[in-house]
Tab-separated table of C-alpha atoms in Angstrom:
chain	number	residue	atom	x	y	z
A	3	UNK	CA	-7.331	-9.298	20.713
A	4	UNK	CA	-8.982	-6.833	23.075
A	5	UNK	CA	-11.370	-3.953	22.433
A	6	UNK	CA	-10.834	-0.538	23.976
A	7	UNK	CA	-13.670	1.693	25.295
A	8	UNK	CA	-13.306	3.774	22.109
A	9	UNK	CA	-14.564	0.926	19.927
A	10	UNK	CA	-17.691	1.432	17.796
A	11	UNK	CA	-16.544	4.970	17.042
A	12	UNK	CA	-18.767	6.392	14.283
A	13	UNK	CA	-18.045	10.119	14.181
A	14	UNK	CA	-16.655	10.614	10.688
A	15	UNK	CA	-17.155	13.582	8.381
A	16	UNK	CA	-17.218	14.044	4.623
A	17	UNK	CA	-14.980	16.279	2.529
A	18	UNK	CA	-16.777	16.849	-0.810
A	19	UNK	CA	-14.636	16.260	-3.888
A	20	UNK	CA	-15.043	18.895	-6.605
A	21	UNK	CA	-14.076	16.398	-9.307
A	22	UNK	CA	-13.730	12.659	-9.748
A	23	UNK	CA	-14.154	9.789	-7.324
A	24	UNK	CA	-11.840	6.892	-6.431
A	25	UNK	CA	-12.200	3.850	-8.651
A	26	UNK	CA	-12.660	0.336	-7.330
A	27	UNK	CA	-9.016	-0.583	-6.789
A	28	UNK	CA	-7.562	-2.171	-3.685
A	29	UNK	CA	-5.553	0.242	-1.494
A	30	UNK	CA	-6.665	3.193	-3.638
A	31	UNK	CA	-5.310	6.022	-1.490
A	32	UNK	CA	-1.717	6.991	-0.797
A	33	UNK	CA	0.006	9.854	1.012
A	34	UNK	CA	3.505	11.296	1.297
A	35	UNK	CA	3.510	11.533	5.062
A	36	UNK	CA	0.269	13.495	5.269
A	37	UNK	CA	0.957	16.406	2.870
A	38	UNK	CA	-0.691	15.132	-0.325
A	39	UNK	CA	-3.387	12.485	-0.778
A	40	UNK	CA	-3.635	10.709	-4.112
A	41	UNK	CA	-6.051	8.189	-5.616
A	42	UNK	CA	-6.674	6.706	-9.054
A	43	UNK	CA	-9.733	7.190	-11.233
A	44	UNK	CA	-10.231	4.903	-14.213
A	45	UNK	CA	-13.594	6.142	-15.450
A	46	UNK	CA	-14.402	8.025	-18.663
A	47	UNK	CA	-12.092	5.774	-20.705
A	48	UNK	CA	-9.025	7.791	-19.621
A	49	UNK	CA	-7.263	6.593	-16.439
A	50	UNK	CA	-5.929	9.379	-14.272
A	51	UNK	CA	-4.509	10.133	-10.833
A	52	UNK	CA	-5.951	12.910	-8.668
A	53	UNK	CA	-4.036	14.701	-5.891
A	54	UNK	CA	-5.441	16.736	-2.983
A	55	UNK	CA	-3.572	18.798	-0.378
A	56	UNK	CA	-3.706	18.342	3.385
A	57	UNK	CA	-5.452	21.743	3.628
A	58	UNK	CA	-8.293	20.317	1.580
A	59	UNK	CA	-8.540	17.299	3.868
A	60	UNK	CA	-8.399	19.336	7.074
A	61	UNK	CA	-10.443	22.411	6.102
A	62	UNK	CA	-12.187	21.567	2.854
A	63	UNK	CA	-10.133	24.326	1.245
A	64	UNK	CA	-7.432	24.101	-1.398
A	65	UNK	CA	-5.377	27.033	-2.683
A	66	UNK	CA	-5.204	25.578	-6.172
A	67	UNK	CA	-7.341	23.158	-8.118
A	68	UNK	CA	-6.729	19.470	-7.378
A	69	UNK	CA	-3.905	18.233	-9.538
A	70	UNK	CA	-4.846	15.720	-12.218
A	71	UNK	CA	-2.393	13.929	-14.415
A	72	UNK	CA	-2.777	11.343	-17.130
A	73	UNK	CA	-0.397	9.265	-19.203
A	74	UNK	CA	-0.211	9.126	-22.966
A	75	UNK	CA	-0.682	5.407	-23.529
A	76	UNK	CA	-4.055	5.379	-21.726
A	77	UNK	CA	-3.257	2.143	-19.874
A	78	UNK	CA	-5.402	1.199	-16.885
A	79	UNK	CA	-3.984	1.986	-13.446
A	80	UNK	CA	-3.680	-0.959	-11.048
A	81	UNK	CA	-1.813	0.714	-8.198
A	82	UNK	CA	-0.624	4.157	-7.115
A	83	UNK	CA	1.919	4.516	-4.299
A	84	UNK	CA	4.011	7.222	-2.658
A	85	UNK	CA	7.459	5.826	-1.836
A	86	UNK	CA	10.245	7.565	0.091
A	87	UNK	CA	13.550	6.790	-1.613
A	88	UNK	CA	16.839	8.510	-0.749
A	89	UNK	CA	15.025	11.235	1.223
A	90	UNK	CA	12.726	12.111	-1.681
A	91	UNK	CA	9.102	11.169	-2.230
A	92	UNK	CA	8.297	9.449	-5.502
A	93	UNK	CA	4.840	8.663	-6.866
A	94	UNK	CA	4.827	5.230	-8.510
A	95	UNK	CA	1.980	4.312	-10.860
A	96	UNK	CA	1.613	0.663	-11.896
A	97	UNK	CA	-0.418	0.102	-15.066
A	98	UNK	CA	-1.333	-2.564	-17.582
A	99	UNK	CA	1.557	-1.448	-19.792
A	100	UNK	CA	4.356	-0.474	-17.446
A	101	UNK	CA	5.625	1.148	-14.263
A	102	UNK	CA	5.899	4.939	-14.099
A	103	UNK	CA	7.939	6.840	-11.509
A	104	UNK	CA	7.131	10.530	-10.980
A	105	UNK	CA	8.438	13.237	-8.690
A	106	UNK	CA	6.472	14.112	-5.560
A	107	UNK	CA	4.006	16.479	-7.252
A	108	UNK	CA	3.685	14.304	-10.361
A	109	UNK	CA	4.852	17.212	-12.508
A	110	UNK	CA	7.731	15.253	-14.011
A	111	UNK	CA	8.053	11.663	-15.211
A	112	UNK	CA	11.415	10.436	-13.930
A	113	UNK	CA	11.428	6.899	-15.288
A	114	UNK	CA	9.197	4.506	-17.184
A	115	UNK	CA	9.791	0.856	-17.921
A	116	UNK	CA	7.883	-2.196	-19.042
A	117	UNK	CA	8.353	-5.931	-18.771
A	118	UNK	CA	10.478	-7.657	-21.371
A	119	UNK	CA	8.846	-10.993	-20.701
A	120	UNK	CA	7.263	-12.397	-23.847
A	121	UNK	CA	3.679	-13.547	-23.429
A	122	UNK	CA	1.144	-14.980	-25.819
A	123	UNK	CA	-0.037	-12.621	-28.526
A	124	UNK	CA	-2.485	-10.044	-27.205
A	125	UNK	CA	-1.509	-10.521	-23.555
A	126	UNK	CA	0.228	-7.894	-21.429
A	127	UNK	CA	2.359	-8.318	-18.328
A	128	UNK	CA	0.583	-5.927	-15.965
A	129	UNK	CA	2.458	-4.113	-13.201
A	130	UNK	CA	0.550	-4.537	-9.962
A	131	UNK	CA	2.440	-3.104	-6.972
A	132	UNK	CA	5.537	-1.274	-5.747
A	133	UNK	CA	7.457	-0.645	-2.522
A	134	UNK	CA	10.670	0.841	-1.178
A	135	UNK	CA	13.345	-1.841	-0.919
A	136	UNK	CA	16.580	-1.850	1.071
A	137	UNK	CA	19.851	-3.315	-0.149
A	138	UNK	CA	21.125	-6.019	2.189
A	139	UNK	CA	24.279	-4.900	3.965
A	140	UNK	CA	24.288	-1.255	2.865
A	141	UNK	CA	20.647	-0.303	3.413
A	142	UNK	CA	20.653	1.611	0.115
A	143	UNK	CA	17.085	2.373	-0.929
A	144	UNK	CA	15.531	1.443	-4.264
A	145	UNK	CA	12.084	0.923	-5.773
A	146	UNK	CA	10.794	-2.628	-6.161
A	147	UNK	CA	7.987	-3.239	-8.667
A	148	UNK	CA	5.993	-6.442	-9.188
A	149	UNK	CA	4.005	-7.862	-12.100
A	150	UNK	CA	1.076	-10.177	-12.702
A	151	UNK	CA	3.441	-12.929	-13.895
A	152	UNK	CA	5.560	-12.880	-10.735
A	153	UNK	CA	8.456	-10.717	-11.879
A	154	UNK	CA	10.084	-8.334	-9.400
A	155	UNK	CA	12.153	-5.466	-10.772
A	156	UNK	CA	14.582	-3.338	-8.786
A	157	UNK	CA	14.879	0.297	-9.863
A	158	UNK	CA	18.007	1.848	-8.423
A	159	UNK	CA	18.389	5.631	-8.344
A	160	UNK	CA	21.869	6.380	-9.675
A	161	UNK	CA	22.393	10.126	-9.449
A	162	UNK	CA	19.519	11.649	-11.404
A	163	UNK	CA	18.636	8.504	-13.333
A	164	UNK	CA	17.181	5.086	-12.577
A	165	UNK	CA	18.689	1.742	-13.503
A	166	UNK	CA	16.266	-1.182	-13.817
A	167	UNK	CA	17.116	-4.842	-13.286
A	168	UNK	CA	15.036	-8.018	-13.087
A	169	UNK	CA	15.702	-9.067	-9.498
A	170	UNK	CA	13.550	-12.189	-9.173
A	171	UNK	CA	11.116	-14.354	-11.118
A	172	UNK	CA	8.560	-16.445	-9.254
A	173	UNK	CA	8.588	-20.059	-10.418
A	174	UNK	CA	4.883	-20.669	-9.877
A	175	UNK	CA	1.992	-19.045	-11.718
A	176	UNK	CA	0.865	-16.320	-9.337
A	177	UNK	CA	0.498	-12.574	-9.482
A	178	UNK	CA	2.357	-10.282	-7.108
A	179	UNK	CA	-0.368	-8.390	-5.284
A	180	UNK	CA	1.404	-6.344	-2.589
A	181	UNK	CA	4.814	-5.626	-1.075
A	182	UNK	CA	6.539	-3.659	1.669
A	183	UNK	CA	10.131	-3.135	2.804
A	184	UNK	CA	11.707	-2.904	6.260
A	185	UNK	CA	14.800	-0.691	6.761
A	186	UNK	CA	15.758	-2.353	10.063
A	187	UNK	CA	16.014	-5.914	8.772
A	188	UNK	CA	16.721	-4.797	5.188
A	189	UNK	CA	14.115	-7.242	3.900
A	190	UNK	CA	11.238	-7.059	1.427
A	191	UNK	CA	7.938	-8.876	2.007
A	192	UNK	CA	6.059	-9.807	-1.171
A	193	UNK	CA	2.476	-11.116	-1.195
A	194	UNK	CA	0.906	-12.995	-4.086
A	195	UNK	CA	-2.407	-14.247	-5.402
A	196	UNK	CA	-1.757	-17.766	-4.086
A	197	UNK	CA	-1.687	-16.503	-0.507
A	198	UNK	CA	2.070	-16.689	0.036
A	199	UNK	CA	4.184	-14.014	1.684
A	200	UNK	CA	7.783	-14.368	0.543
A	201	UNK	CA	10.483	-12.463	2.404
A	202	UNK	CA	13.658	-11.548	0.553
A	203	UNK	CA	17.127	-10.403	1.418
A	204	UNK	CA	17.650	-7.919	-1.415
A	205	UNK	CA	21.137	-8.205	-2.867
A	206	UNK	CA	21.034	-6.345	-6.169
A	207	UNK	CA	24.502	-7.585	-7.088
A	208	UNK	CA	23.132	-11.116	-7.508
A	209	UNK	CA	19.734	-12.759	-7.926
A	210	UNK	CA	17.618	-12.275	-4.834
A	211	UNK	CA	17.156	-15.193	-2.475
A	212	UNK	CA	13.991	-15.914	-0.518
A	213	UNK	CA	14.768	-16.280	3.206
A	214	UNK	CA	11.225	-17.297	4.205
A	215	UNK	CA	7.907	-18.274	2.659
A	216	UNK	CA	4.661	-18.034	4.633
A	217	UNK	CA	1.622	-19.828	3.115
A	218	UNK	CA	-2.078	-19.646	3.941
A	219	UNK	CA	-4.717	-22.334	4.010
A	220	UNK	CA	-6.804	-22.610	0.830
A	221	UNK	CA	-4.478	-20.181	-1.008
A	222	UNK	CA	-6.395	-17.063	0.088
A	223	UNK	CA	-4.876	-14.122	-1.869
A	224	UNK	CA	-2.829	-11.423	-0.169
A	225	UNK	CA	-4.472	-7.994	-0.519
A	226	UNK	CA	-1.989	-5.691	1.185
A	227	UNK	CA	1.344	-5.694	3.024
A	228	UNK	CA	2.408	-2.908	5.387
A	229	UNK	CA	5.119	-2.311	7.989
A	230	UNK	CA	4.373	-2.005	11.710
A	231	UNK	CA	7.033	0.279	13.209
A	232	UNK	CA	8.105	-0.803	16.701
A	233	UNK	CA	10.889	0.227	19.039
A	234	UNK	CA	12.651	-3.113	18.655
A	235	UNK	CA	11.866	-5.394	15.760
A	236	UNK	CA	9.402	-4.249	13.102
A	237	UNK	CA	6.615	-6.515	11.849
A	238	UNK	CA	4.904	-6.950	8.516
A	239	UNK	CA	1.121	-6.570	8.623
A	240	UNK	CA	-0.467	-8.720	5.913
A	241	UNK	CA	-4.140	-8.442	4.918
A	242	UNK	CA	-5.939	-11.277	3.132
A	243	UNK	CA	-9.023	-11.566	0.939
A	244	UNK	CA	-10.876	-13.538	3.649
A	245	UNK	CA	-10.765	-10.635	6.141
A	246	UNK	CA	-7.839	-11.838	8.254
A	247	UNK	CA	-4.619	-10.011	9.132
A	248	UNK	CA	-1.333	-11.639	10.121
A	249	UNK	CA	1.681	-10.074	11.805
A	250	UNK	CA	4.866	-11.647	10.467
A	251	UNK	CA	8.456	-11.078	11.574
A	252	UNK	CA	11.160	-10.319	8.980
A	253	UNK	CA	12.326	-13.902	9.573
A	254	UNK	CA	8.956	-15.220	8.393
A	255	UNK	CA	7.420	-16.167	11.763
A	256	UNK	CA	3.682	-15.541	12.204
A	257	UNK	CA	3.346	-13.967	15.661
A	258	UNK	CA	-0.328	-12.994	15.533
A	259	UNK	CA	-3.412	-13.567	13.397
A	260	UNK	CA	-6.756	-11.812	13.817
A	261	UNK	CA	-10.117	-11.967	12.094
A	262	UNK	CA	-10.212	-8.271	11.301
A	263	UNK	CA	-13.335	-8.408	9.124
A	264	UNK	CA	-16.153	-10.755	8.197
A	265	UNK	CA	-15.599	-10.158	4.484
A	266	UNK	CA	-12.682	-9.400	2.191
A	267	UNK	CA	-10.318	-6.554	3.061
A	268	UNK	CA	-10.081	-3.717	0.531
A	269	UNK	CA	-7.143	-1.848	2.051
A	270	UNK	CA	-4.639	-1.858	4.898
A	271	UNK	CA	-2.489	1.085	5.894
A	272	UNK	CA	0.163	1.344	8.626
A	273	UNK	CA	0.936	4.477	10.597
A	274	UNK	CA	4.414	5.727	9.576
A	275	UNK	CA	5.501	6.495	13.152
A	276	UNK	CA	3.430	4.385	15.548
A	277	UNK	CA	2.593	0.644	15.825
A	278	UNK	CA	-0.931	1.197	14.513
A	279	UNK	CA	-2.696	-0.047	11.392
A	280	UNK	CA	-6.137	0.445	9.850
A	281	UNK	CA	-8.236	-1.759	7.586
A	282	UNK	CA	-11.439	-1.447	5.570
A	283	UNK	CA	-13.651	-4.111	4.096
A	284	UNK	CA	-16.752	-4.981	2.118
A	285	UNK	CA	-18.366	-5.665	5.508
A	286	UNK	CA	-18.741	-1.821	5.740
A	287	UNK	CA	-16.442	-1.442	8.769
A	288	UNK	CA	-13.258	0.582	9.129
A	289	UNK	CA	-11.124	-0.731	11.998
A	290	UNK	CA	-8.017	0.677	13.669
A	291	UNK	CA	-5.667	-1.556	15.671
A	292	UNK	CA	-2.664	-0.964	17.915
A	293	UNK	CA	0.147	-3.491	18.345
A	294	UNK	CA	1.407	-3.536	21.942
A	295	UNK	CA	4.146	-5.434	23.765
A	296	UNK	CA	7.896	-5.157	23.445
A	297	UNK	CA	8.608	-8.804	22.671
A	298	UNK	CA	6.986	-11.575	20.645
A	299	UNK	CA	5.999	-13.322	23.880
A	300	UNK	CA	3.818	-10.435	25.108
A	301	UNK	CA	2.661	-9.127	21.741
A	302	UNK	CA	-1.021	-8.179	21.503
A	303	UNK	CA	-3.261	-6.555	18.898
A	304	UNK	CA	-5.886	-4.228	20.388
A	305	UNK	CA	-8.891	-2.789	18.575
A	306	UNK	CA	-8.805	0.989	19.075
A	307	UNK	CA	-11.959	1.788	17.146
A	308	UNK	CA	-14.460	0.241	14.781
A	309	UNK	CA	-16.573	2.514	12.609
A	310	UNK	CA	-19.461	1.308	10.474
A	311	UNK	CA	-19.896	3.324	7.291
A	312	UNK	CA	-23.181	3.247	5.424
A	313	UNK	CA	-24.110	3.355	1.737
A	314	UNK	CA	-20.607	3.217	0.274
A	315	UNK	CA	-17.489	1.051	0.206
A	316	UNK	CA	-14.101	2.332	1.395
A	317	UNK	CA	-11.298	1.225	-0.954
A	318	UNK	CA	-8.349	3.230	0.390
A	319	UNK	CA	-6.984	4.470	3.730
A	320	UNK	CA	-4.185	6.796	4.837
A	321	UNK	CA	-3.216	8.515	8.079
A	322	UNK	CA	-3.004	12.303	7.992
A	323	UNK	CA	-4.113	15.511	9.651
A	324	UNK	CA	-2.353	17.385	12.436
A	325	UNK	CA	0.270	15.075	13.930
A	326	UNK	CA	-0.919	12.228	11.687
A	327	UNK	CA	-3.684	11.594	14.232
A	328	UNK	CA	-6.568	11.382	11.754
A	329	UNK	CA	-7.600	8.685	9.291
A	330	UNK	CA	-8.715	9.432	5.736
A	331	UNK	CA	-10.823	7.014	3.713
A	332	UNK	CA	-11.476	6.924	-0.034
A	333	UNK	CA	-14.984	5.647	-0.901
A	334	UNK	CA	-15.490	3.993	-4.271
A	335	UNK	CA	-17.570	5.984	-6.787
A	336	UNK	CA	-18.548	8.589	-4.197
A	337	UNK	CA	-17.544	12.250	-4.505
A	338	UNK	CA	-16.354	12.623	-0.936
A	339	UNK	CA	-13.365	11.647	1.119
A	340	UNK	CA	-14.185	10.367	4.597
A	341	UNK	CA	-12.241	11.678	7.606
A	342	UNK	CA	-12.077	10.348	11.159
A	343	UNK	CA	-10.684	13.376	13.031
A	344	UNK	CA	-8.014	13.112	15.733
A	345	UNK	CA	-8.705	9.489	16.619
A	346	UNK	CA	-5.187	8.733	17.882
């Protein structure tokens, strides 16, 4: 890994939030390609999701009040994700009681489902993460949702309705913590609390089959999985609770591993159009990396910038701004969003 002259970049600005602050959840910021920015707030005994426009991020101005929506059962939110499925953005909220799929502006609940797995009395099968999946062979897009007991559900959009199926059940006792899909290889990478990354060919006509399983030493949990978009083969970027990041091919080969942070990673986000990813950590640094090289043999991960933030902890990241050249951070329990302007 090499550092560029732009490293140790510290010029970030604050955008004051009129209401609510991000809660302490991993990866607690999501965006639909830079138009809306959404995070979860679990304070005041009523979990909610808050949405801000790109105008608010760029200029500190918003035509309307930030949108806030809540759900009737009051279940705690564990993950909020924008997913592009069949050319439409969907906002997927994973909670302690189920998985909720909304339209882009969260004005309409499209589908809600829970786990049918029977647990001991008083225990709930939390939903923990979601991603866009791709049907092997056809490339048809669907929503994959994971649970704390290792279930993976596939939610297939059939016309105007969703059809839910249990696609896979992990055999070992581990929670699904993160996932990401790759349209080129038509695979889905799933990370769990035991430190494994399992890569699936997703055939929704039969039970899914794992094509590769990538372990870690000492069972360090997976925190986040993203997709590095390259001209040839894409790579999965996997962040771990010990501060490391691995690049893994869709075939399950680890092609690079870096010590991105000295402490646990709170979030990883990948640029939707360029081979760039950003991470944040309890070590107070936000780092941005670029993946260079056209083949595995000459692959390299270069540090573009490293910014130390003081007095607060970043728990979510997303690229946005004009041309998706800026980075937005969500600080925990702090009524500001943090913006690194035009860093790319």
